[in-house]
Coordinates of C-alpha atoms in Angstrom, one line a residue:
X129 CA 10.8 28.4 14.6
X130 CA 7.3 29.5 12.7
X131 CA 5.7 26.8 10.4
X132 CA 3.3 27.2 7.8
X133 CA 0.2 25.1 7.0
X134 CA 2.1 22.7 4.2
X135 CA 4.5 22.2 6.6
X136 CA 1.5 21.5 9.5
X137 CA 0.2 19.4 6.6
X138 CA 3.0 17.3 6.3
X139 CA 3.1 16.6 10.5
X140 CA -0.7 15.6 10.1
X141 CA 0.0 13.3 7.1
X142 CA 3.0 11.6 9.2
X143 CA 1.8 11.6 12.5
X144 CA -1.7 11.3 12.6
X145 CA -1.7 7.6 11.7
X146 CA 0.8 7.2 15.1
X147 CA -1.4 9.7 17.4
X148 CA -4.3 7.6 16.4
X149 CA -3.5 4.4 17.1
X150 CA -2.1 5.9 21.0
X151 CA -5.5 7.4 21.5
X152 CA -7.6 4.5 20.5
X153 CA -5.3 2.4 22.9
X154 CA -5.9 4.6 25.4
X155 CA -10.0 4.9 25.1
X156 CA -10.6 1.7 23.0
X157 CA -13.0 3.9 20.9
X158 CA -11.7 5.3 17.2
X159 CA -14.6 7.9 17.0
X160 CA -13.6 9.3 20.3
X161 CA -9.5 8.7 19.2
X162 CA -10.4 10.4 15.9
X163 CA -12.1 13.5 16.8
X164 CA -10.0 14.1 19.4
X165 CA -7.0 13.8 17.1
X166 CA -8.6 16.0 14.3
X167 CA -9.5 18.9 17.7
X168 CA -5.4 18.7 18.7
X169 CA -4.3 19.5 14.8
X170 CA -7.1 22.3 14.4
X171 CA -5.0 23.8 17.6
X172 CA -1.7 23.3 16.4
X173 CA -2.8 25.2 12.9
X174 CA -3.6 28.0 15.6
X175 CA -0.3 27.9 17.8
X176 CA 2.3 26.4 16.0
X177 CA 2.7 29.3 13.5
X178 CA 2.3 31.6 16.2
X179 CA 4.5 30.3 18.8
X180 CA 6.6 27.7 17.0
X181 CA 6.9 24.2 16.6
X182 CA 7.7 22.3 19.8
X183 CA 10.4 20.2 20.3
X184 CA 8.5 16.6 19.7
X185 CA 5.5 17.4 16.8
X186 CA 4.2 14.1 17.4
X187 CA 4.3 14.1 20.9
X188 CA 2.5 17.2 21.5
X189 CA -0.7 16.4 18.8
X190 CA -0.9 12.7 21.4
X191 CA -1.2 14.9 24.5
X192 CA -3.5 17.5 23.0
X193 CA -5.4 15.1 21.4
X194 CA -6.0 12.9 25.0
X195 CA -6.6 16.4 26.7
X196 CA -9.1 17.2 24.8
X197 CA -10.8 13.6 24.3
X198 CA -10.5 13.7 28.6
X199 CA -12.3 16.9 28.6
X200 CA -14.8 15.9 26.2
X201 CA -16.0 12.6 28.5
X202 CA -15.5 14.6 31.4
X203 CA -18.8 17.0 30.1
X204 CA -20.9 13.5 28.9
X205 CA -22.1 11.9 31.8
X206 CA -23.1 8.9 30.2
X207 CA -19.0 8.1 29.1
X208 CA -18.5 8.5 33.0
X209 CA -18.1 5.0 33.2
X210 CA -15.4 5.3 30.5
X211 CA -13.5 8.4 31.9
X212 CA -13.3 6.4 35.3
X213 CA -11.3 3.6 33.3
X214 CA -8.9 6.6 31.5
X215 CA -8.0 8.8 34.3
X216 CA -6.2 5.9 35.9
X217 CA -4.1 6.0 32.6
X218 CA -4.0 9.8 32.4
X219 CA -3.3 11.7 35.6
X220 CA -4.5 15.4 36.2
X221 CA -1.2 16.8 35.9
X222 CA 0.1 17.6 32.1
X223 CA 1.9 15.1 31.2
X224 CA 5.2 14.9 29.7
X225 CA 5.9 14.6 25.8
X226 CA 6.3 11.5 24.8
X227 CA 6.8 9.2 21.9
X228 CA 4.1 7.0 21.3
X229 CA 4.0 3.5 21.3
X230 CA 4.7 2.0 18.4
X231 CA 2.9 -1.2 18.6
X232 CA -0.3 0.6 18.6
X233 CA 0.3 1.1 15.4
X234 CA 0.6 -2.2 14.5
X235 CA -2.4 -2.8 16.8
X236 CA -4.1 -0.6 14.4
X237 CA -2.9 -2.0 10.8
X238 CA -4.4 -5.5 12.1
X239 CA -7.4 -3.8 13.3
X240 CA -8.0 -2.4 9.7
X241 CA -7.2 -5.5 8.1
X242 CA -8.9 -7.7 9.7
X243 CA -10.8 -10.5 7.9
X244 CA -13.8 -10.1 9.2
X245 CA -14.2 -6.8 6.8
X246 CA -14.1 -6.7 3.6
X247 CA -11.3 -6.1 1.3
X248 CA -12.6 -2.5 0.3
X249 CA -12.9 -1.6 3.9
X250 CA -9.7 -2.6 4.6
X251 CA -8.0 -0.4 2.0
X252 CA -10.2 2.8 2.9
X253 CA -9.7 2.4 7.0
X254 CA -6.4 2.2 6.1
X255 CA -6.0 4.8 4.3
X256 CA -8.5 6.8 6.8
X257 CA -7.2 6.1 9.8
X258 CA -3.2 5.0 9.3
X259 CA -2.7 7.0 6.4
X260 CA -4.0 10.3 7.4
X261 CA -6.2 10.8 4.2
X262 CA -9.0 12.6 4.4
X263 CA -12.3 11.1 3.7
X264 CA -12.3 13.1 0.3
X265 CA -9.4 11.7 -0.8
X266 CA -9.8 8.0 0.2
X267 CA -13.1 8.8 -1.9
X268 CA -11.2 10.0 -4.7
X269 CA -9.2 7.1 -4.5
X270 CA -11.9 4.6 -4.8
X271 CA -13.8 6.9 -7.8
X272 CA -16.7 7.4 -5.6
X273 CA -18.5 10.1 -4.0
X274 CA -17.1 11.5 -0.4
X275 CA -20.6 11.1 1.1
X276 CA -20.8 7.4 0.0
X277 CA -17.4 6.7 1.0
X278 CA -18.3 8.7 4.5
X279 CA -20.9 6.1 4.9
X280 CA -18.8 3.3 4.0
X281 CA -16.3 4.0 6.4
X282 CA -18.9 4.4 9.1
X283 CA -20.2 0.7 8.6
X284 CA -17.1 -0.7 8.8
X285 CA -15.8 1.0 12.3
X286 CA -19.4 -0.1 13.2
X287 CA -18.8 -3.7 12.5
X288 CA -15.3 -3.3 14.0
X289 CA -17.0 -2.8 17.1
X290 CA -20.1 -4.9 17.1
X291 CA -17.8 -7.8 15.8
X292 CA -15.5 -6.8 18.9
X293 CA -13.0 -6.9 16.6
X294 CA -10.0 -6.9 18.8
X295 CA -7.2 -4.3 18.9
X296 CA -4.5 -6.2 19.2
X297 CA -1.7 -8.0 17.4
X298 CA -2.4 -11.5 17.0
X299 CA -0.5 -14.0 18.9
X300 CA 2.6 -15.9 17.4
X301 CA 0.6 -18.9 15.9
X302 CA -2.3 -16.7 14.3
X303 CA 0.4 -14.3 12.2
X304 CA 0.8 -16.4 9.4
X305 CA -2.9 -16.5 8.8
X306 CA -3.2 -12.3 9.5
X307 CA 0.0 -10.8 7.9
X308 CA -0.8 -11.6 4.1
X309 CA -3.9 -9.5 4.0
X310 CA -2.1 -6.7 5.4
X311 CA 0.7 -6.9 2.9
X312 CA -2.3 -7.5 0.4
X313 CA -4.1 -4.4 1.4
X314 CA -0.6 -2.0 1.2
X315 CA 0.3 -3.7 -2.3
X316 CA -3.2 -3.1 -3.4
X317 CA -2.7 0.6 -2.3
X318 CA 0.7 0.9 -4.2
X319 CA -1.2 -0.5 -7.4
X320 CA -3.9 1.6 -7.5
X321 CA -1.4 4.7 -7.6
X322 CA -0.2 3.5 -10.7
X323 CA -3.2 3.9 -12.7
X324 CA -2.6 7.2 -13.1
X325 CA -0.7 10.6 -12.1
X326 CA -3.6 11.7 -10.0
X327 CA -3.3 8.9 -7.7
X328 CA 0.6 9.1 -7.3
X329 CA -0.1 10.0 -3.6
X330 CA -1.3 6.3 -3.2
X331 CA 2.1 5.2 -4.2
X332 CA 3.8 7.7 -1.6
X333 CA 1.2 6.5 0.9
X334 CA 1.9 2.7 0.4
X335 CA 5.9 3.0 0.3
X336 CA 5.3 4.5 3.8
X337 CA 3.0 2.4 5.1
X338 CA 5.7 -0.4 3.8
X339 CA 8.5 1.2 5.7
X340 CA 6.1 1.8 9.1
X341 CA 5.5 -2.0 9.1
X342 CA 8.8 -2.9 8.1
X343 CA 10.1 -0.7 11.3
X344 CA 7.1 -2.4 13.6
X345 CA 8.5 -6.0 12.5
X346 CA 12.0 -6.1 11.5
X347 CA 12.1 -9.5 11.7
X348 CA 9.6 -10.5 9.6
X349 CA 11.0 -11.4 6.0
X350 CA 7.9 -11.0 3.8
X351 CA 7.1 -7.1 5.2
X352 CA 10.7 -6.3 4.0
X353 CA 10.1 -7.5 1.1
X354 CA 7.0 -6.5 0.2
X355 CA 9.0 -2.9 0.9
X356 CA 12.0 -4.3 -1.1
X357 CA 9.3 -4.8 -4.1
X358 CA 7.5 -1.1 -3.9
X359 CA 10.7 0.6 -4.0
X360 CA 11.9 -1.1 -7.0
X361 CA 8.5 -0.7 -9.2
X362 CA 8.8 3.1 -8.0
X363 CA 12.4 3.1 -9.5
X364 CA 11.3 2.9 -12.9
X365 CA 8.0 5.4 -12.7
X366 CA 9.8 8.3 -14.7
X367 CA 10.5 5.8 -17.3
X368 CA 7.2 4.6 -17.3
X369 CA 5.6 7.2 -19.2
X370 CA 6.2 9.9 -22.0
X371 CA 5.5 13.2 -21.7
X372 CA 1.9 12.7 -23.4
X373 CA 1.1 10.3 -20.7
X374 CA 1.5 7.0 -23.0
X375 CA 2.8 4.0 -21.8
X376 CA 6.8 2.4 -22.0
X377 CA 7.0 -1.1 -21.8
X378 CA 9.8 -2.0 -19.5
X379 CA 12.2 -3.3 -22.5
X380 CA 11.3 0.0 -23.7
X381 CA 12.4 2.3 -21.2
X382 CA 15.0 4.7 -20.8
X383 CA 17.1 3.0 -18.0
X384 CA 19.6 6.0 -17.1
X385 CA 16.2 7.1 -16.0
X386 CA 15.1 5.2 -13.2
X387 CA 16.2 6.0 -9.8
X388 CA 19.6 4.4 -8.6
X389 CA 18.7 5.1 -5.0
X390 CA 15.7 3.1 -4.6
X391 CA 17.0 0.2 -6.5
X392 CA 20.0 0.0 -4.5
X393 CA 17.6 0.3 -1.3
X394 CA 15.2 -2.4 -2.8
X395 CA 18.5 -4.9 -4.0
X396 CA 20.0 -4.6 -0.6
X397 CA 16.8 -5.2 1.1
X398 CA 16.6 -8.3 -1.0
X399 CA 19.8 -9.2 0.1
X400 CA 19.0 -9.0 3.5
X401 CA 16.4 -11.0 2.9
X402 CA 17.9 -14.1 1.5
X403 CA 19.9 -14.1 4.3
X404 CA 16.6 -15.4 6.1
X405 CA 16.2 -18.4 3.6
X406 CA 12.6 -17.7 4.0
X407 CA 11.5 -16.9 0.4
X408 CA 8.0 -15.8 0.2
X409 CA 5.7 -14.2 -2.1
X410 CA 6.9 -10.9 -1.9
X411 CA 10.6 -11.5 -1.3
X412 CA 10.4 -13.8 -4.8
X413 CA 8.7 -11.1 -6.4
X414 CA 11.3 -8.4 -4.9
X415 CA 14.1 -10.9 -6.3
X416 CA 12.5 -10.7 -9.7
X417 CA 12.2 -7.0 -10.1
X418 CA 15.8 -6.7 -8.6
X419 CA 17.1 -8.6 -11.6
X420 CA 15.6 -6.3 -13.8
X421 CA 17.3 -3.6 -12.2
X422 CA 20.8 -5.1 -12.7
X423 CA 20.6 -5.1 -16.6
X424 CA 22.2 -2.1 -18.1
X425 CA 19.9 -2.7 -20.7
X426 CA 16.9 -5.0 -22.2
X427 CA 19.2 -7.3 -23.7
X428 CA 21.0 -8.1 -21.0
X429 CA 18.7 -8.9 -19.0
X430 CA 19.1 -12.4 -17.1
X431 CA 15.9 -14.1 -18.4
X432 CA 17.3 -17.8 -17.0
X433 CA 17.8 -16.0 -13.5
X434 CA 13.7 -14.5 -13.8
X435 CA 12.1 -17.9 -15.1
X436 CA 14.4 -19.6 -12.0
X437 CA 12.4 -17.1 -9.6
X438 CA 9.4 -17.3 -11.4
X439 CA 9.9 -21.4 -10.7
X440 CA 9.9 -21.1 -6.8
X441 CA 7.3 -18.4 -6.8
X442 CA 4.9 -20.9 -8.8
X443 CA 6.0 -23.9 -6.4
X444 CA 4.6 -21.7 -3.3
X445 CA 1.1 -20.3 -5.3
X446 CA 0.5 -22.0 -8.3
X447 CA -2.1 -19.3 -9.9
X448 CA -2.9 -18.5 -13.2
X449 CA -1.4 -15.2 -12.8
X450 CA 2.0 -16.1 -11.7
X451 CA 1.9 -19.0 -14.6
X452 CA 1.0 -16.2 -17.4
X453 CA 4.2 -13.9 -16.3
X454 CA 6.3 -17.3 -16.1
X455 CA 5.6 -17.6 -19.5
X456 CA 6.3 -14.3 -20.7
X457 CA 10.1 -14.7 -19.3
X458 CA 10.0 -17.8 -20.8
X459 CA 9.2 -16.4 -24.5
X460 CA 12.5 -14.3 -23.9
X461 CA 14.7 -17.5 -23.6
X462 CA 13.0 -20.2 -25.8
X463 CA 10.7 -18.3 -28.0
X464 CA 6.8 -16.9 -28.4
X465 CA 5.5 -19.9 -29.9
X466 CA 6.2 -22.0 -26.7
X467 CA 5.2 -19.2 -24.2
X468 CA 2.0 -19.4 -26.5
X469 CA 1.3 -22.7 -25.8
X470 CA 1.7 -22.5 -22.1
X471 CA -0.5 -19.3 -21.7
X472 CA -3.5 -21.0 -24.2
X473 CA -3.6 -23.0 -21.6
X474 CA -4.9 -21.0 -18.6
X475 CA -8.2 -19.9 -17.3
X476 CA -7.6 -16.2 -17.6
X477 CA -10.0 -14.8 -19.8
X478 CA -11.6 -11.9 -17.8
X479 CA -8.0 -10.8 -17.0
X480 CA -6.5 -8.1 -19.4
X481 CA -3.2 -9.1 -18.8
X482 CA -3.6 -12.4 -20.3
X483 CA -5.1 -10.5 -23.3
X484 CA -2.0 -8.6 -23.8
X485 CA 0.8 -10.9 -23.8
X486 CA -1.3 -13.4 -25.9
X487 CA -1.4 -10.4 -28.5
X488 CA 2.6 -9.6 -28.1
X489 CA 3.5 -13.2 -28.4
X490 CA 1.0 -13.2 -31.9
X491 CA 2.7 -10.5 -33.1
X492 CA 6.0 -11.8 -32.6
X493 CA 4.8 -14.8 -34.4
X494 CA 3.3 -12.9 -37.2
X495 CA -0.3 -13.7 -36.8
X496 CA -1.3 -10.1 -36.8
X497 CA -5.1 -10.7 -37.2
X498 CA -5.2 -13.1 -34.0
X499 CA -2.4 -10.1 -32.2
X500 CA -5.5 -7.1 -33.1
X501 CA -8.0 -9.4 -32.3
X502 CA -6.4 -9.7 -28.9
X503 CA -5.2 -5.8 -28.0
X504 CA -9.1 -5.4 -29.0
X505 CA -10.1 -7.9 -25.9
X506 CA -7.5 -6.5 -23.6
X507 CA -8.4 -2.7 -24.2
X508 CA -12.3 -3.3 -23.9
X509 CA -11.3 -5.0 -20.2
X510 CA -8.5 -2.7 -19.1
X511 CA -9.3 0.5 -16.7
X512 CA -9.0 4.2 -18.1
X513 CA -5.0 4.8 -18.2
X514 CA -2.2 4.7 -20.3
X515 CA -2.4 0.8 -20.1
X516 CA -5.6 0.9 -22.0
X517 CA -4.4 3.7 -24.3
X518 CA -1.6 1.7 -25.3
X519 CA -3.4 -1.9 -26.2
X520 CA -5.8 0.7 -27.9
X521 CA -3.1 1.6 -30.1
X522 CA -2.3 -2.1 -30.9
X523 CA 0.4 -2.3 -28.2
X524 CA 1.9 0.8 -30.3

């Protein structure tokens, strides 16, 4: 069967993340893994629509890719040292096809996210190097230039090394302290997508990141749902805009319009995950959404269920944030004057958010001076987006 380059595209995007983390498994080098990798796909847009896709894609880009990265230490005599330790691992002979390992990719998600980077870094060598983006996009992604972002990503596989950051996944007792800023950095992914329809690769890139780490550690409540809560945000995206690009609240929205499929995939990962009694950040979060997605419409929303949720979430991380959207389910059931007094009282006053429901809750109460007063404060700190259009507009 011939391929064309979308379809070659499409291979990279999904396997390169997988090829990657074989290769720098193998040679304990990304530069070496990543050239190497980026050589075995330049060949396959050569071959494959020539002779035909071969039986395992994935396979054949890991075998070419380790070919080639062999040959390449093979003519630099100061990686001899190097090669010695990798031809024990890679005979002479070609090798077989073969499905990678899969907890290299894990290996790899930790490595990215470790804690000795920063947050930034973890989101772009994420992207980079699990996601398959190119070093243009994750620029594009971050609003900066591809030169600076070039750079950026050079630093931090620099410190990766000179911290000897290890490529590993961390023992039993040090997961709790490791997973949540991996779940941190895919949520953060899936956010920025939403700021606008340019970025709605991001959200693509996060579900599937989601779902990779979901497959690497089925056990682990908080990755499913984390997964469980992507989907069901995504449900609603084509009822989270009009045509024009301006904003639908979600009491708003057109519900026959958001997609069935996703929420019943998000509510029965939900399920599964109560099952575990186990109820984390995400899962809570997951829960809440999922709610939302049962009522036919606004008004029948279960608003007792949500400030319930909203209850255990704030008993496991008591933030301002969480306290802000507790009040805003708990306007729905006792009223905007005392969801008012609860939100005057938190330390939010750089967040937009905040901003917002404070001049929603004002409306409702009639103080329309305070309410404008308010959208004004909350459009001056929002980003560019419908968001900021909106609260522009008065929250019209």
């Amino acid at each position: 069967m011939t391929i064309g380059q979308a379809a070659i595209g499409r291979i990279f995007r999904e396997e390169y993340g997988r090829s990657l983390a074989t290769l720098i498994g193998v040679f304990d080098d990304i530069d070496v893994a990543e050239d190497a990798v980026q050589e075995a796909f330049a060949v396959a847009l050569i071959k494959w629509p020539a002779e035909g896709l071969p039986p395992n894609p994935g396979g054949w880009i890991t075998v070419t890719a380790r070919n080639r990265a062999i040959d390449r230490l093979r003519r630099q005599t100061r990686e001899r040292r190097l090669l010695g330790d990798v031809t024990i691992l890679v005979p002479d002979r070609e090798p077989e096809e073969q499905d990678p390992v899969p907890d290299d990719r894990l290996k790899l998600i930790f490595t990215c996210c470790h804690p000795a980077l920063s947050a930034e870094a973890q989101v772009a060598l994420t992207l980079r190097l699990l996601g398959g983006l190119s070093t243009d996009e994750v620029a594009r992604s971050f609003l900066v230039a591809e030169l600076a972002m070039a750079q950026r990503l050079v630093r931090a596989k620099r410190k990766i090394k000179a911290a000897s950051i290890p490529y590993r996944i961390p023992a039993d007792h040090e997961l709790p302290g490791r997973l949540p800023p991996v779940l941190a950095v895919i949520y953060l992914i899936y956010t920025t997508g939403l700021s606008g329809p340019e970025e709605r690769g991001l959200c693509a890139e996060a579900i599937r990141l989601a779902r990779l780490l979901t497959a690497l550690m089925p056990s682990a409540a908080e990755v499913a749902g984390l997964l469980a809560l992507l989907l069901l945000i995504e449900s609603r995206r084509a009822a989270r805009t009009r045509p024009d690009g301006s904003l639908i609240l979600l009491g708003d929205q057109d519900r026959l319009q958001w997609d069935r499929s996703l929420i019943a995939e998000g509510q029965a990962i939900v399920r599964r995950c109560l099952l575990h009694d186990r109820p984390g950040l995400y899962q809570l979060q997951a829960a809440i959404n999922a709610v939302h997605a049962d009522a036919p419409t606004a008004a029948h929303t279960d608003w007792p269920q949500i400030i319930a949720l909203y209850d255990h979430l704030y008993a496991l991380a008591p933030t301002p944030v969480v306290a802000l959207n507790r009040a805003i389910a708990i306007a729905e059931v006792h009223g905007p004057a005392i969801a008012l007094a609860l939100i005057d009282q938190l330390d939010l006053d750089h967040y937009y958010p905040f901003h917002a429901a404070r001049a929603d809750l004002l409306r409702r109460l009639d103080r329309h001076r305070e309410a404008a007063t308010a959208y004004q404060r909350a459009a001056d700190l929002a980003p560019d987006g419908p968001e900021r259009d909106f609260l522009t507009r008065g929250g019209r």
